[in-house]
Amino acid sequence: MNDVTAGARGRFGRFRAELGVSPQLWWAMLYFFCLLCGYYVLRPVRDAMGSSADAAAVFPRALIAFGERHGFAVGDFTLQLLFTATFVVMVLLQPLYGALVSRFPRRVFLPAVYLVFIACLLGFWWAFDSGAAGRGALFFVWVAVFNLFAVTVFWSFMADVFDNAHAKQVYGYIGAGGTVGALLGPAITRLLVEPVGVANLLLVSAGFLCVCLLCIYKLRPWAKRREQAQGGGDGRAMGGSVLAGLRLVWQRPLLRALAVLMFFGVGVGTILYNEQAAIARAAFPTAEARTAYYSMIDGAINLLTILVQLLLTRFLLQRYGIAPLLLLPGLAIVLGFALLSASPLPVLVAMVQIVTRASEFSLAKPARETVYTRVEREERYKAKAVIDTAIYRGGDLTFVWAHKALSAMGSHVVFMAGLGIALGMTYGAWRVVRAERTLPQDPRVEPVHGTST
């Protein structure tokens, strides 16, 4: 026990020391904290829209009428329709994002992305306050787009601020800052939703995004210094094709491997999420019992995530690189799905869900993001955006409809199929590890610590 306590104190001591010599870490943690806190204020509102029994509050009247004319109720396909719409919007936005990245320097397009999100929140505030029809679907899709684009832009910017060596030291801490925001966001929603109403919660989220803009401004000097050290000039626009991200993903083995890992990783989560909902409905007949079940899972995920981020992520990254952070979660999920295919009990589903999501947030995500510190700037912004948005939502779309077909054959069949998907995810992780080892070392290595210039 003393050794464990001493080890924990040593890791927290290193965290305090890192904060003392790395002011950019303070701003990065605040940035990610505010980003995820603002998102998790919105997420319960989105989930309520996705599970609403009132089709008129979710879908436009024209779509409801179309379903009635063709003999089906759109409310029976709520999640499938919302996931499909999200994927279509992601694909349509890729050229726009590519044009923004290609034609404008970082100091312009980063604040512009967040200003657009803030403006959208003000528009949704009006829609919710006035009770506009069809607001649910539009808001559901927008929150999904916001989450993926805002987070992928964040990590791309972090790859500009921190070099590979420094990223291995601090990415676990930055992730922990985001996890604290993910814990606080739902608490804010629970506290304020009754006294201020749903519409005004959107203004709270917009306030957190304003703080993100301040953090971007404060972090710019370190990003500029790293770019100059790499010979990238002074914040110039990247240029190139607006569809260069798709071409890069197709051409580069590392990016292809990351796309495979993302696609099947999303598949694991989507299959598990949808089947868990069906099992919970059967096992817990009341809304209160289901809420308690999900609340227990979310609490365990966040607690395990922040413990691993603070105590293990940095140690594993520095000592062993990305391999254990990508491969161990894959192997654990394969084992979990194998057990679920034999015995899909609610408690076992909860355990696999906790391991799946906590390992993604605390291990796999930081490992993937450190890889992007070793690639070119165009790959960090354009190709990464394709993988984190279009590939991600393509996986969602594929597996939400696949689950609809598999669920008719029972949970055992669903989890047997999920086992194959988990093996695909593990294969993708193995390919990423192999491809990452072939990357050349950057001869212009920056000092690990620095001060603002």
CSV table of C-alpha atoms in Angstrom, one decimal:
chain,number,residue,atom,x,y,z
A,1,MET,CA,0.0,0.0,0.0
A,2,ASN,CA,2.8,2.4,0.8
A,3,ASP,CA,4.5,1.7,-2.6
A,4,VAL,CA,1.2,2.4,-4.4
A,5,THR,CA,0.7,5.6,-2.4
A,6,ALA,CA,4.2,6.7,-3.0
A,7,GLY,CA,3.8,6.0,-6.7
A,8,ALA,CA,0.6,8.0,-6.9
A,9,ARG,CA,2.2,10.9,-5.0
A,10,GLY,CA,5.2,10.8,-7.4
A,11,ARG,CA,2.9,11.0,-10.4
A,12,PHE,CA,0.9,13.9,-8.9
A,13,GLY,CA,4.2,15.6,-8.1
A,14,ARG,CA,5.3,15.3,-11.7
A,15,PHE,CA,1.9,16.8,-12.7
A,16,ARG,CA,2.5,19.8,-10.4
A,17,ALA,CA,6.1,20.2,-11.7
A,18,GLU,CA,4.9,20.1,-15.3
A,19,LEU,CA,2.3,22.8,-14.7
A,20,GLY,CA,5.0,25.0,-13.1
A,21,VAL,CA,7.3,24.9,-16.1
A,22,SER,CA,4.7,24.6,-18.9
A,23,PRO,CA,2.3,27.5,-19.0
A,24,GLN,CA,0.9,26.2,-22.3
A,25,LEU,CA,-0.3,23.1,-20.4
A,26,TRP,CA,-2.5,25.4,-18.2
A,27,TRP,CA,-4.2,26.9,-21.2
A,28,ALA,CA,-4.5,23.6,-23.0
A,29,MET,CA,-6.2,22.0,-20.0
A,30,LEU,CA,-8.6,25.0,-19.6
A,31,TYR,CA,-9.4,24.9,-23.3
A,32,PHE,CA,-10.3,21.2,-23.3
A,33,PHE,CA,-12.1,21.6,-20.0
A,34,CYS,CA,-14.3,24.3,-21.4
A,35,LEU,CA,-14.8,22.6,-24.7
A,36,LEU,CA,-16.1,19.3,-23.2
A,37,CYS,CA,-18.0,21.0,-20.4
A,38,GLY,CA,-19.8,23.1,-23.0
A,39,TYR,CA,-20.5,19.9,-25.0
A,40,TYR,CA,-21.8,17.9,-22.1
A,41,VAL,CA,-24.1,20.7,-21.1
A,42,LEU,CA,-25.7,20.2,-24.6
A,43,ARG,CA,-25.5,16.4,-24.7
A,44,PRO,CA,-28.5,15.6,-22.4
A,45,VAL,CA,-30.6,18.0,-24.4
A,46,ARG,CA,-29.5,16.1,-27.6
A,47,ASP,CA,-30.2,12.7,-26.0
A,48,ALA,CA,-33.6,13.9,-24.9
A,49,MET,CA,-34.4,14.9,-28.5
A,50,GLY,CA,-33.2,11.5,-29.8
A,51,SER,CA,-35.4,9.5,-27.4
A,52,SER,CA,-38.4,11.8,-27.6
A,53,ALA,CA,-41.7,10.1,-28.4
A,54,ASP,CA,-43.0,13.4,-29.9
A,55,ALA,CA,-42.1,13.1,-33.6
A,56,ALA,CA,-43.3,16.6,-34.2
A,57,ALA,CA,-40.7,18.0,-31.8
A,58,VAL,CA,-38.0,16.1,-33.5
A,59,PHE,CA,-38.8,15.9,-37.3
A,60,PRO,CA,-40.1,18.5,-39.7
A,61,ARG,CA,-43.8,18.3,-40.5
A,62,ALA,CA,-43.0,17.5,-44.2
A,63,LEU,CA,-41.0,14.4,-43.2
A,64,ILE,CA,-43.8,13.1,-40.9
A,65,ALA,CA,-46.3,13.6,-43.6
A,66,PHE,CA,-44.1,11.8,-46.1
A,67,GLY,CA,-43.9,8.8,-43.8
A,68,GLU,CA,-47.7,8.8,-43.3
A,69,ARG,CA,-48.2,8.8,-47.1
A,70,HIS,CA,-45.9,5.8,-47.5
A,71,GLY,CA,-47.3,3.8,-44.6
A,72,PHE,CA,-44.6,4.1,-41.9
A,73,ALA,CA,-44.1,6.2,-38.8
A,74,VAL,CA,-40.8,8.1,-38.8
A,75,GLY,CA,-40.8,7.8,-35.0
A,76,ASP,CA,-40.0,4.1,-35.4
A,77,PHE,CA,-36.7,4.9,-37.1
A,78,THR,CA,-35.7,8.0,-35.0
A,79,LEU,CA,-32.0,7.1,-34.3
A,80,GLN,CA,-31.4,5.5,-37.7
A,81,LEU,CA,-32.7,8.7,-39.5
A,82,LEU,CA,-30.8,11.0,-37.2
A,83,PHE,CA,-27.5,9.0,-37.7
A,84,THR,CA,-28.1,9.0,-41.5
A,85,ALA,CA,-28.7,12.7,-41.6
A,86,THR,CA,-25.6,13.3,-39.4
A,87,PHE,CA,-23.4,11.3,-41.9
A,88,VAL,CA,-24.8,13.2,-44.9
A,89,VAL,CA,-24.1,16.6,-43.2
A,90,MET,CA,-20.5,15.5,-42.3
A,91,VAL,CA,-19.8,14.5,-45.9
A,92,LEU,CA,-21.2,17.8,-47.2
A,93,LEU,CA,-19.2,19.9,-44.8
A,94,GLN,CA,-15.8,18.2,-45.6
A,95,PRO,CA,-15.2,20.4,-48.7
A,96,LEU,CA,-16.2,23.5,-46.8
A,97,TYR,CA,-13.8,22.7,-44.0
A,98,GLY,CA,-11.1,21.8,-46.5
A,99,ALA,CA,-11.5,25.2,-48.2
A,100,LEU,CA,-11.3,27.0,-44.8
A,101,VAL,CA,-8.1,25.2,-43.9
A,102,SER,CA,-6.5,25.6,-47.3
A,103,ARG,CA,-7.2,29.3,-47.9
A,104,PHE,CA,-6.9,30.9,-44.4
A,105,PRO,CA,-4.1,30.8,-41.9
A,106,ARG,CA,-4.7,29.1,-38.5
A,107,ARG,CA,-5.1,32.4,-36.7
A,108,VAL,CA,-8.2,33.0,-38.9
A,109,PHE,CA,-9.9,29.7,-39.3
A,110,LEU,CA,-9.6,28.4,-35.7
A,111,PRO,CA,-11.5,31.4,-34.2
A,112,ALA,CA,-13.9,31.3,-37.1
A,113,VAL,CA,-14.9,27.7,-36.4
A,114,TYR,CA,-15.8,28.6,-32.8
A,115,LEU,CA,-17.5,31.8,-33.8
A,116,VAL,CA,-19.8,29.9,-36.1
A,117,PHE,CA,-20.6,27.4,-33.4
A,118,ILE,CA,-21.5,30.2,-31.0
A,119,ALA,CA,-23.7,31.8,-33.6
A,120,CYS,CA,-25.5,28.5,-34.1
A,121,LEU,CA,-26.1,28.2,-30.4
A,122,LEU,CA,-27.7,31.6,-30.4
A,123,GLY,CA,-29.9,30.5,-33.3
A,124,PHE,CA,-30.9,27.3,-31.5
A,125,TRP,CA,-31.7,29.3,-28.3
A,126,TRP,CA,-34.3,31.2,-30.4
A,127,ALA,CA,-35.7,27.9,-31.9
A,128,PHE,CA,-36.1,26.2,-28.5
A,129,ASP,CA,-37.5,29.3,-26.9
A,130,SER,CA,-40.1,29.7,-29.6
A,131,GLY,CA,-40.8,25.9,-29.9
A,132,ALA,CA,-40.0,25.7,-33.6
A,133,ALA,CA,-41.2,22.5,-35.2
A,134,GLY,CA,-38.4,20.0,-36.2
A,135,ARG,CA,-35.9,21.6,-33.9
A,136,GLY,CA,-34.9,18.3,-32.4
A,137,ALA,CA,-33.5,16.7,-35.5
A,138,LEU,CA,-31.6,19.8,-36.5
A,139,PHE,CA,-30.2,20.2,-33.0
A,140,PHE,CA,-29.2,16.5,-32.8
A,141,VAL,CA,-27.3,16.6,-36.0
A,142,TRP,CA,-25.7,19.9,-35.2
A,143,VAL,CA,-24.4,18.7,-31.7
A,144,ALA,CA,-22.9,15.7,-33.4
A,145,VAL,CA,-21.1,17.9,-36.0
A,146,PHE,CA,-20.1,20.3,-33.3
A,147,ASN,CA,-18.6,17.6,-31.1
A,148,LEU,CA,-16.5,16.0,-33.8
A,149,PHE,CA,-15.3,19.1,-35.6
A,150,ALA,CA,-14.6,21.1,-32.4
A,151,VAL,CA,-12.7,18.2,-30.8
A,152,THR,CA,-10.7,17.3,-33.9
A,153,VAL,CA,-9.7,21.0,-34.4
A,154,PHE,CA,-8.6,21.1,-30.7
A,155,TRP,CA,-6.3,18.1,-31.1
A,156,SER,CA,-4.9,19.3,-34.4
A,157,PHE,CA,-4.1,22.6,-32.7
A,158,MET,CA,-2.5,20.7,-29.8
A,159,ALA,CA,-0.2,19.0,-32.3
A,160,ASP,CA,0.9,22.5,-33.4
A,161,VAL,CA,1.6,23.5,-29.8
A,162,PHE,CA,3.4,20.4,-28.5
A,163,ASP,CA,6.1,18.3,-30.1
A,164,ASN,CA,6.0,14.5,-29.9
A,165,ALA,CA,8.1,14.3,-26.8
A,166,HIS,CA,6.2,16.9,-24.9
A,167,ALA,CA,2.9,15.4,-26.1
A,168,LYS,CA,3.7,12.1,-24.5
A,169,GLN,CA,4.3,14.0,-21.2
A,170,VAL,CA,1.1,16.1,-21.2
A,171,TYR,CA,-1.6,14.6,-23.3
A,172,GLY,CA,-2.8,12.5,-20.4
A,173,TYR,CA,-3.1,15.6,-18.3
A,174,ILE,CA,-4.9,17.5,-21.0
A,175,GLY,CA,-7.3,14.6,-21.4
A,176,ALA,CA,-8.0,14.6,-17.7
A,177,GLY,CA,-8.8,18.3,-17.9
A,178,GLY,CA,-11.4,17.4,-20.5
A,179,THR,CA,-12.8,14.6,-18.3
A,180,VAL,CA,-13.3,17.0,-15.4
A,181,GLY,CA,-15.3,19.2,-17.9
A,182,ALA,CA,-17.3,16.1,-19.0
A,183,LEU,CA,-18.1,15.4,-15.3
A,184,LEU,CA,-19.1,19.0,-14.6
A,185,GLY,CA,-21.2,19.6,-17.8
A,186,PRO,CA,-24.1,17.2,-17.0
A,187,ALA,CA,-24.1,18.4,-13.4
A,188,ILE,CA,-24.6,22.0,-14.6
A,189,THR,CA,-27.5,20.7,-16.8
A,190,ARG,CA,-29.1,18.9,-13.9
A,191,LEU,CA,-28.7,22.0,-11.7
A,192,LEU,CA,-30.0,24.6,-14.1
A,193,VAL,CA,-32.5,22.9,-16.4
A,194,GLU,CA,-35.4,23.4,-14.1
A,195,PRO,CA,-34.8,27.0,-13.0
A,196,VAL,CA,-33.5,28.4,-16.3
A,197,GLY,CA,-35.1,26.1,-18.9
A,198,VAL,CA,-33.6,24.1,-21.8
A,199,ALA,CA,-33.2,27.2,-24.2
A,200,ASN,CA,-31.0,29.1,-21.7
A,201,LEU,CA,-28.7,26.1,-21.2
A,202,LEU,CA,-27.5,26.8,-24.8
A,203,LEU,CA,-26.3,30.2,-23.7
A,204,VAL,CA,-24.3,28.6,-20.9
A,205,SER,CA,-22.6,26.4,-23.5
A,206,ALA,CA,-21.9,29.4,-25.7
A,207,GLY,CA,-20.2,31.0,-22.7
A,208,PHE,CA,-17.8,28.1,-22.4
A,209,LEU,CA,-17.0,28.4,-26.1
A,210,CYS,CA,-16.1,32.0,-25.6
A,211,VAL,CA,-13.4,30.9,-23.1
A,212,CYS,CA,-12.1,28.5,-25.7
A,213,LEU,CA,-11.5,31.5,-28.0
A,214,LEU,CA,-9.5,33.1,-25.3
A,215,CYS,CA,-7.4,29.9,-24.9
A,216,ILE,CA,-6.7,29.8,-28.6
A,217,TYR,CA,-5.4,33.3,-28.5
A,218,LYS,CA,-3.2,32.5,-25.5
A,219,LEU,CA,-1.8,29.4,-27.1
A,220,ARG,CA,-0.9,31.0,-30.5
A,221,PRO,CA,2.6,32.0,-29.5
A,222,TRP,CA,3.7,28.4,-28.8
A,223,ALA,CA,2.0,27.1,-32.0
A,224,LYS,CA,3.8,29.9,-34.0
A,225,ARG,CA,7.2,29.0,-32.4
A,226,ARG,CA,6.8,25.3,-33.2
A,227,GLU,CA,5.8,26.1,-36.8
A,228,GLN,CA,8.8,28.3,-37.3
A,229,ALA,CA,11.1,25.6,-35.9
A,230,GLN,CA,9.7,23.2,-38.4
A,231,GLY,CA,10.2,25.6,-41.3
A,232,GLY,CA,6.5,26.3,-41.7
A,233,GLY,CA,6.6,30.0,-41.9
A,234,ASP,CA,4.5,32.5,-39.9
A,235,GLY,CA,1.0,31.1,-39.8
A,236,ARG,CA,0.5,31.0,-43.6
A,237,ALA,CA,-2.5,29.3,-45.1
A,238,MET,CA,-1.8,25.6,-46.1
A,239,GLY,CA,-3.0,25.9,-49.6
A,240,GLY,CA,-3.7,22.7,-51.6
A,241,SER,CA,-6.9,21.1,-52.7
A,242,VAL,CA,-10.0,21.4,-50.5
A,243,LEU,CA,-10.4,17.6,-50.9
A,244,ALA,CA,-6.7,16.9,-50.0
A,245,GLY,CA,-7.7,15.1,-46.8
A,246,LEU,CA,-9.5,12.3,-48.7
A,247,ARG,CA,-6.5,11.9,-51.0
A,248,LEU,CA,-4.1,11.8,-48.1
A,249,VAL,CA,-6.1,9.1,-46.2
A,250,TRP,CA,-6.1,7.0,-49.3
A,251,GLN,CA,-2.4,7.4,-50.1
A,252,ARG,CA,-0.7,7.2,-46.7
A,253,PRO,CA,-0.5,3.8,-44.9
A,254,LEU,CA,-0.5,5.4,-41.5
A,255,LEU,CA,-3.7,7.4,-42.2
A,256,ARG,CA,-5.4,4.4,-43.8
A,257,ALA,CA,-4.6,2.4,-40.7
A,258,LEU,CA,-6.0,5.2,-38.5
A,259,ALA,CA,-9.2,5.2,-40.7
A,260,VAL,CA,-9.6,1.4,-40.2
A,261,LEU,CA,-9.1,1.8,-36.5
A,262,MET,CA,-11.7,4.6,-36.3
A,263,PHE,CA,-14.3,2.8,-38.4
A,264,PHE,CA,-14.3,-0.4,-36.4
A,265,GLY,CA,-13.8,1.4,-33.1
A,266,VAL,CA,-17.0,3.4,-33.8
A,267,GLY,CA,-18.7,0.1,-34.8
A,268,VAL,CA,-17.9,-1.4,-31.4
A,269,GLY,CA,-19.4,1.5,-29.6
A,270,THR,CA,-22.5,1.8,-31.8
A,271,ILE,CA,-23.3,-1.9,-31.5
A,272,LEU,CA,-22.8,-1.9,-27.8
A,273,TYR,CA,-24.8,1.3,-27.2
A,274,ASN,CA,-27.8,0.2,-29.2
A,275,GLU,CA,-27.9,-3.3,-27.8
A,276,GLN,CA,-27.4,-2.0,-24.3
A,277,ALA,CA,-30.5,0.2,-24.8
A,278,ALA,CA,-32.6,-2.9,-25.8
A,279,ILE,CA,-31.3,-5.0,-22.8
A,280,ALA,CA,-31.9,-2.1,-20.4
A,281,ARG,CA,-35.5,-1.7,-21.6
A,282,ALA,CA,-36.1,-5.4,-21.0
A,283,ALA,CA,-34.3,-5.6,-17.7
A,284,PHE,CA,-35.5,-2.4,-16.1
A,285,PRO,CA,-39.2,-1.7,-16.6
A,286,THR,CA,-39.3,1.8,-15.2
A,287,ALA,CA,-37.7,5.0,-16.4
A,288,GLU,CA,-36.2,5.6,-12.9
A,289,ALA,CA,-34.5,2.2,-12.9
A,290,ARG,CA,-33.0,2.7,-16.4
A,291,THR,CA,-31.8,6.2,-15.4
A,292,ALA,CA,-30.1,4.8,-12.3
A,293,TYR,CA,-28.5,2.0,-14.4
A,294,TYR,CA,-27.1,4.5,-17.0
A,295,SER,CA,-26.1,7.0,-14.2
A,296,MET,CA,-24.0,4.2,-12.6
A,297,ILE,CA,-22.3,3.4,-15.8
A,298,ASP,CA,-21.5,7.1,-16.6
A,299,GLY,CA,-20.1,7.6,-13.1
A,300,ALA,CA,-17.9,4.6,-13.3
A,301,ILE,CA,-16.6,5.5,-16.8
A,302,ASN,CA,-15.6,9.0,-15.8
A,303,LEU,CA,-14.0,7.9,-12.5
A,304,LEU,CA,-12.0,5.1,-14.2
A,305,THR,CA,-11.0,7.5,-17.1
A,306,ILE,CA,-9.6,10.3,-14.9
A,307,LEU,CA,-7.7,7.8,-12.7
A,308,VAL,CA,-6.0,6.2,-15.7
A,309,GLN,CA,-5.3,9.6,-17.3
A,310,LEU,CA,-3.6,10.9,-14.3
A,311,LEU,CA,-1.8,7.7,-13.2
A,312,LEU,CA,-1.0,5.6,-16.2
A,313,THR,CA,-1.4,7.3,-19.6
A,314,ARG,CA,1.8,9.5,-19.3
A,315,PHE,CA,3.8,6.6,-17.9
A,316,LEU,CA,2.8,4.1,-20.7
A,317,LEU,CA,3.3,6.7,-23.5
A,318,GLN,CA,6.8,7.7,-22.3
A,319,ARG,CA,8.0,4.2,-21.5
A,320,TYR,CA,6.4,2.1,-24.2
A,321,GLY,CA,5.0,4.5,-26.8
A,322,ILE,CA,1.5,4.1,-28.4
A,323,ALA,CA,1.5,0.3,-28.7
A,324,PRO,CA,0.0,-0.7,-25.3
A,325,LEU,CA,-2.5,2.2,-25.3
A,326,LEU,CA,-4.0,1.0,-28.6
A,327,LEU,CA,-3.6,-2.8,-28.3
A,328,LEU,CA,-4.6,-3.4,-24.7
A,329,PRO,CA,-8.1,-1.8,-25.1
A,330,GLY,CA,-8.6,-3.8,-28.3
A,331,LEU,CA,-7.8,-7.0,-26.6
A,332,ALA,CA,-9.9,-6.2,-23.6
A,333,ILE,CA,-12.9,-5.4,-25.8
A,334,VAL,CA,-12.5,-8.6,-27.8
A,335,LEU,CA,-12.6,-10.6,-24.5
A,336,GLY,CA,-15.6,-8.5,-23.4
A,337,PHE,CA,-17.6,-9.2,-26.5
A,338,ALA,CA,-16.8,-12.9,-26.4
A,339,LEU,CA,-18.2,-13.0,-22.9
A,340,LEU,CA,-21.3,-11.0,-23.9
A,341,SER,CA,-22.0,-13.4,-26.8
A,342,ALA,CA,-22.2,-16.2,-24.3
A,343,SER,CA,-24.1,-14.3,-21.5
A,344,PRO,CA,-25.5,-10.9,-22.3
A,345,LEU,CA,-26.5,-10.0,-18.8
A,346,PRO,CA,-27.1,-6.3,-17.9
A,347,VAL,CA,-24.3,-6.2,-15.3
A,348,LEU,CA,-21.8,-7.7,-17.8
A,349,VAL,CA,-23.0,-5.3,-20.5
A,350,ALA,CA,-22.3,-2.4,-18.1
A,351,MET,CA,-18.8,-3.7,-17.3
A,352,VAL,CA,-17.9,-4.0,-21.0
A,353,GLN,CA,-19.3,-0.5,-21.7
A,354,ILE,CA,-17.2,0.9,-18.8
A,355,VAL,CA,-14.1,-0.7,-20.1
A,356,THR,CA,-14.8,0.3,-23.7
A,357,ARG,CA,-15.5,3.9,-23.2
A,358,ALA,CA,-12.9,4.5,-20.4
A,359,SER,CA,-10.1,2.9,-22.4
A,360,GLU,CA,-11.1,5.0,-25.4
A,361,PHE,CA,-11.0,8.3,-23.5
A,362,SER,CA,-7.9,7.6,-21.3
A,363,LEU,CA,-5.7,5.4,-23.5
A,364,ALA,CA,-6.6,5.1,-27.2
A,365,LYS,CA,-7.5,8.7,-27.8
A,366,PRO,CA,-4.3,10.2,-26.4
A,367,ALA,CA,-2.3,7.6,-28.3
A,368,ARG,CA,-3.9,8.5,-31.6
A,369,GLU,CA,-3.4,12.2,-31.0
A,370,THR,CA,0.3,11.8,-30.3
A,371,VAL,CA,0.7,10.2,-33.7
A,372,TYR,CA,-0.5,13.4,-35.4
A,373,THR,CA,2.4,15.3,-33.8
A,374,ARG,CA,4.7,13.4,-36.1
A,375,VAL,CA,3.0,14.1,-39.4
A,376,GLU,CA,2.8,17.1,-41.7
A,377,ARG,CA,0.5,20.0,-41.0
A,378,GLU,CA,-1.8,19.2,-43.9
A,379,GLU,CA,-2.3,15.7,-42.6
A,380,ARG,CA,-2.9,17.1,-39.1
A,381,TYR,CA,-5.8,19.3,-40.2
A,382,LYS,CA,-7.2,17.9,-43.4
A,383,ALA,CA,-6.7,14.2,-43.2
A,384,LYS,CA,-7.4,14.1,-39.5
A,385,ALA,CA,-10.7,16.0,-40.1
A,386,VAL,CA,-11.8,13.3,-42.6
A,387,ILE,CA,-11.0,10.5,-40.2
A,388,ASP,CA,-12.5,12.1,-37.2
A,389,THR,CA,-15.7,13.3,-38.9
A,390,ALA,CA,-16.6,11.5,-42.2
A,391,ILE,CA,-15.0,8.1,-41.3
A,392,TYR,CA,-16.4,8.3,-37.7
A,393,ARG,CA,-20.0,9.1,-38.8
A,394,GLY,CA,-19.7,6.6,-41.7
A,395,GLY,CA,-19.0,3.9,-39.0
A,396,ASP,CA,-22.0,5.2,-37.0
A,397,LEU,CA,-24.2,5.0,-40.1
A,398,THR,CA,-23.1,1.5,-41.1
A,399,PHE,CA,-23.4,-0.1,-37.7
A,400,VAL,CA,-26.6,1.6,-36.5
A,401,TRP,CA,-28.4,0.0,-39.5
A,402,ALA,CA,-26.5,-3.2,-39.1
A,403,HIS,CA,-27.7,-3.4,-35.5
A,404,LYS,CA,-31.3,-2.9,-36.7
A,405,ALA,CA,-31.0,-6.1,-38.8
A,406,LEU,CA,-29.0,-8.1,-36.3
A,407,SER,CA,-31.2,-7.3,-33.3
A,408,ALA,CA,-34.1,-9.4,-34.8
A,409,MET,CA,-31.9,-12.4,-34.1
A,410,GLY,CA,-31.3,-11.7,-30.5
A,411,SER,CA,-28.5,-10.4,-28.3
A,412,HIS,CA,-26.2,-13.4,-28.7
A,413,VAL,CA,-26.0,-12.9,-32.5
A,414,VAL,CA,-25.5,-9.1,-32.0
A,415,PHE,CA,-22.5,-9.7,-29.8
A,416,MET,CA,-21.1,-12.4,-32.0
A,417,ALA,CA,-21.1,-9.9,-34.8
A,418,GLY,CA,-19.6,-7.4,-32.4
A,419,LEU,CA,-16.8,-9.8,-31.7
A,420,GLY,CA,-15.8,-9.7,-35.3
A,421,ILE,CA,-16.0,-5.9,-35.3
A,422,ALA,CA,-13.8,-5.8,-32.2
A,423,LEU,CA,-11.2,-8.0,-34.0
A,424,GLY,CA,-11.3,-5.5,-36.9
A,425,MET,CA,-10.6,-2.7,-34.4
A,426,THR,CA,-7.7,-4.6,-32.9
A,427,TYR,CA,-6.3,-5.2,-36.4
A,428,GLY,CA,-6.5,-1.5,-37.2
A,429,ALA,CA,-4.6,-0.7,-33.9
A,430,TRP,CA,-1.9,-3.2,-34.8
A,431,ARG,CA,-1.5,-1.6,-38.3
A,432,VAL,CA,-1.3,1.9,-36.7
A,433,VAL,CA,1.5,0.7,-34.4
A,434,ARG,CA,3.5,-0.8,-37.2
A,435,ALA,CA,3.0,2.3,-39.5
A,436,GLU,CA,3.9,4.7,-36.8
A,437,ARG,CA,7.2,3.0,-36.2
A,438,THR,CA,8.2,3.7,-39.8
A,439,LEU,CA,7.9,7.4,-39.5
A,440,PRO,CA,11.2,9.3,-39.6
A,441,GLN,CA,12.3,11.1,-36.5
A,442,ASP,CA,12.0,14.9,-36.8
A,443,PRO,CA,15.6,16.2,-36.8
A,444,ARG,CA,14.3,19.6,-35.6
A,445,VAL,CA,13.2,18.6,-32.1
A,446,GLU,CA,12.1,21.4,-30.0
A,447,PRO,CA,12.9,21.7,-26.3
A,448,VAL,CA,10.3,20.0,-24.1
A,449,HIS,CA,9.5,23.2,-22.2
A,450,GLY,CA,9.4,26.8,-23.3
A,451,THR,CA,8.0,30.1,-22.6
A,452,SER,CA,5.7,32.3,-24.7
A,453,THR,CA,7.3,34.5,-27.3
